Tab-separated table of C-alpha atoms and ligand atoms in Angstrom:
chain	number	residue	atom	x	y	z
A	1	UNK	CA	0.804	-0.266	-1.743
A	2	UNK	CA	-1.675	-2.774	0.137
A	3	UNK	CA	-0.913	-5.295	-3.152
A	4	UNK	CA	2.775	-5.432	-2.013
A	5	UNK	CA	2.069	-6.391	1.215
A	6	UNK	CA	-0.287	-8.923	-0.293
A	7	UNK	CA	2.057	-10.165	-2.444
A	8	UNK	CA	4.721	-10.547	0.123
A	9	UNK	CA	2.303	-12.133	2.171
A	10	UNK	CA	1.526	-14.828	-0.489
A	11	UNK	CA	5.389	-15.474	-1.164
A	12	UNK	CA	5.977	-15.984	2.773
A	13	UNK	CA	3.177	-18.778	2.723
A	14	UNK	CA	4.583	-20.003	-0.121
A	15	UNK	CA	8.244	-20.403	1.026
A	16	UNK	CA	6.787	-22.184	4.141
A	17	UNK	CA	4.501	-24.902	1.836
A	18	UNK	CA	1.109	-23.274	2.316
A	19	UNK	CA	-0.930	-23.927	-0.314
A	20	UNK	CA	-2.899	-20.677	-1.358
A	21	UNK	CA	-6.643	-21.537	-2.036
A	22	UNK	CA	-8.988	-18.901	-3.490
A	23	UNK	CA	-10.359	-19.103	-0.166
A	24	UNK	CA	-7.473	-18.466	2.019
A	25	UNK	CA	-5.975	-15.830	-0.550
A	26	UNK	CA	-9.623	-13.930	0.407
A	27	UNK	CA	-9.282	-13.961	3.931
A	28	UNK	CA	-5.489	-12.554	3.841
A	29	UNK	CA	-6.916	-10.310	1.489
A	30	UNK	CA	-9.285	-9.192	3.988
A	31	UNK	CA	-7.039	-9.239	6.876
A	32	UNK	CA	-4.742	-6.902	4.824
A	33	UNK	CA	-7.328	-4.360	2.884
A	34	UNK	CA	-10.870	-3.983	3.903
A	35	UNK	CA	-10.997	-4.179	7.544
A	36	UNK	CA	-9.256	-3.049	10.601
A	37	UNK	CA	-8.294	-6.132	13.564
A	38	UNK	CA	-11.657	-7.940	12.605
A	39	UNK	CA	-13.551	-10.784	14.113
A	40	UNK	CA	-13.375	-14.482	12.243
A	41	UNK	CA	-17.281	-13.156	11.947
A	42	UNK	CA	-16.721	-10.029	10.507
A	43	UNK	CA	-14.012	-12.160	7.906
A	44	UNK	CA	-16.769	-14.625	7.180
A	45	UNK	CA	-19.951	-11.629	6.802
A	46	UNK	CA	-17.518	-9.825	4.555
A	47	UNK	CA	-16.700	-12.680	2.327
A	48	UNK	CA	-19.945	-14.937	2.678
A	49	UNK	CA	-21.132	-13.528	-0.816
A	50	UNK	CA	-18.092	-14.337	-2.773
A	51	UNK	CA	-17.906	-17.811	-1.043
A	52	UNK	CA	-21.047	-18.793	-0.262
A	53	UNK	CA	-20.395	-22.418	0.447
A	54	UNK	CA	-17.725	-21.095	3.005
A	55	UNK	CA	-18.731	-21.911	6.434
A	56	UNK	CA	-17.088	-20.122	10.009
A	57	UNK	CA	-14.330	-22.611	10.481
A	58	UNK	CA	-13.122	-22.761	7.285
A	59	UNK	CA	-12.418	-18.858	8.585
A	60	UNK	CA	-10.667	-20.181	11.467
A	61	UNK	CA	-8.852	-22.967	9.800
A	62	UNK	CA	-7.619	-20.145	7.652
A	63	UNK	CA	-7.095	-17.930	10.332
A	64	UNK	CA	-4.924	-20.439	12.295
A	65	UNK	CA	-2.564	-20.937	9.159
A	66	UNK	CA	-1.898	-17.403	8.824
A	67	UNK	CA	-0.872	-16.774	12.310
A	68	UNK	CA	1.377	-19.717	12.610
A	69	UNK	CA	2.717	-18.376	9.151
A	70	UNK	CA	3.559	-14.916	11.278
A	71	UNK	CA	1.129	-13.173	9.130
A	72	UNK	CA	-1.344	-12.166	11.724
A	73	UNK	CA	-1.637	-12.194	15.354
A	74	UNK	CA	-4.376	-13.087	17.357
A	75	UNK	CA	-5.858	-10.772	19.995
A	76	UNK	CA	-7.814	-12.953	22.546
A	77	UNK	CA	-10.404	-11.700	24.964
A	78	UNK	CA	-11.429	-14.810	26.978
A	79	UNK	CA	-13.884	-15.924	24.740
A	80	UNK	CA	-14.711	-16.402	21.248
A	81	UNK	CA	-14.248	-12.697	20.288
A	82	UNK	CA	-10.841	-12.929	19.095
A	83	UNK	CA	-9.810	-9.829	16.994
A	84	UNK	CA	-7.193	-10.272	14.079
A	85	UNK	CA	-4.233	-8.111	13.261
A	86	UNK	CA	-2.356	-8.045	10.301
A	87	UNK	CA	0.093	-5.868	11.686
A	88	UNK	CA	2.585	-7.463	13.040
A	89	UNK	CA	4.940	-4.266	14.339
A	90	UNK	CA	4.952	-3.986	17.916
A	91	UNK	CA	2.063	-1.162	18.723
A	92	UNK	CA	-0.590	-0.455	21.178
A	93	UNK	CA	-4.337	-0.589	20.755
A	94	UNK	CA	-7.297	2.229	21.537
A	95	UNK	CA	-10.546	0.995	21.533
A	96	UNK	CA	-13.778	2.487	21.802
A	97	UNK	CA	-15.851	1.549	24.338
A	98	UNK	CA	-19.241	2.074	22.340
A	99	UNK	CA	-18.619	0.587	18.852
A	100	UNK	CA	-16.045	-1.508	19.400
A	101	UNK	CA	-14.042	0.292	17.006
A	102	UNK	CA	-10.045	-0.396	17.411
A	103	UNK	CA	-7.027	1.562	15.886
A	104	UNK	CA	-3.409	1.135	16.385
A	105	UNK	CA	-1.545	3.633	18.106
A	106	UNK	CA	2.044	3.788	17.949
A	107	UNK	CA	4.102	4.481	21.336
A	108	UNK	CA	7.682	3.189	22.092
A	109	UNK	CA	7.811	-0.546	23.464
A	110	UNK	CA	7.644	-0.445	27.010
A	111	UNK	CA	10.426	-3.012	27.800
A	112	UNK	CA	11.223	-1.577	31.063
A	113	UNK	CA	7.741	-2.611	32.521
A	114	UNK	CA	8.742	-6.346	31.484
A	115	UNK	CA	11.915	-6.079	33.168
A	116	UNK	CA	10.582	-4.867	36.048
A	117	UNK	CA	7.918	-7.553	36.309
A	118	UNK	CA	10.427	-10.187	35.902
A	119	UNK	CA	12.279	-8.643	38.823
A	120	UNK	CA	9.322	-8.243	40.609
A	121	UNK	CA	7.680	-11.745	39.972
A	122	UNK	CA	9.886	-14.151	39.041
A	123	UNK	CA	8.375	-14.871	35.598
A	124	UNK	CA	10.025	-14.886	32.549
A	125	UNK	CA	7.921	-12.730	30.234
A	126	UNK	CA	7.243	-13.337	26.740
A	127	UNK	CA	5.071	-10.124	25.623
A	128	UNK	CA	2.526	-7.711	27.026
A	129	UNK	CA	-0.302	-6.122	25.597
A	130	UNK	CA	-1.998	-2.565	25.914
A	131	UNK	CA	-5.386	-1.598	25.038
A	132	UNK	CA	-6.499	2.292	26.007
A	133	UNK	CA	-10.672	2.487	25.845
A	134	UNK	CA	-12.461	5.457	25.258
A	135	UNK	CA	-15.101	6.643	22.718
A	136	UNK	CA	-13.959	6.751	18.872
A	137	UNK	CA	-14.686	10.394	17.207
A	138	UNK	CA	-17.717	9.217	15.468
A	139	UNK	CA	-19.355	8.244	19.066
A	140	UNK	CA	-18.787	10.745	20.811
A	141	UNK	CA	-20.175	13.198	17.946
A	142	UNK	CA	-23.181	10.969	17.855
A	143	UNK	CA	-23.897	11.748	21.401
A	144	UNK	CA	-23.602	15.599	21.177
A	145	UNK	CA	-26.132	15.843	18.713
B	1	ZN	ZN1	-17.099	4.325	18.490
B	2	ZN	ZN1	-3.301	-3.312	15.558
């Protein structure tokens, strides 16, 4: 299932002239599989043993090229925490406050809310985002016990 979307994923970077190094077919590998919106740190700690002469922005580099590819979008906090999604249907986030932990969660679009701001302010909006916090199940079963 995951090797489709892989697959596809190599064929779109393909058709747009991206060369696919060992290295950058590891990262979207990553992005897609193992972990869930990850850090460029938790990319490069994840794949430091297979590419050991990797370094951080070699990460990013790669990390840039899939997101202007459309492959992943970039979830920025304000600093350099940015948190990587491969999935690139419109959905919400819900993360948890303790471990950091973030799943999607799936809820209709709001559109009306952008309408209403553009009414309301004058801007012409491109997207919004929206992030519910909380504790994940693991952490708050951790603290009962
Ligand atoms: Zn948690
Ligand atoms: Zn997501």
């Amino acid at each position: 299932m995951t090797d489709g979307k892989l697959q596809r994923a190599i064929d779109t970077l393909k058709q747009s002239g991206v060369r696919i190094t060992p290295q950058r077919h590891a990262v979207l590998e990553c992005l897609l599989t193992s972990l869930d919106h990850p850090t460029a740190d938790d990319i490069y700690k994840s794949l430091e043993e297979k590419f050991p002469n990797m370094s951080v922005a070699t990460v990013y580099n790669n990390l840039r090229i899939l997101r202007e590819a459309g492959l992943v979008r970039e979830l920025t906090y304000g600093d350099d925490s940015s948190r990587f999604d491969s999935n690139m249907n419109d959905h919400y986030h819900i993360i948890c406050e303790d471990c950091g932990k973030m799943v999607d969660f799936h809820y209709p679009t709001l559109d009306e809310i952008e309408s209403l701001a553009e009414k309301v302010s004058g801007f012409s909006i491109s997207y919004h985002r929206m992030e519910l916090y909380g504790k994940c199940d693991q952490c708050s079963m951790a603290k009962v016990q």
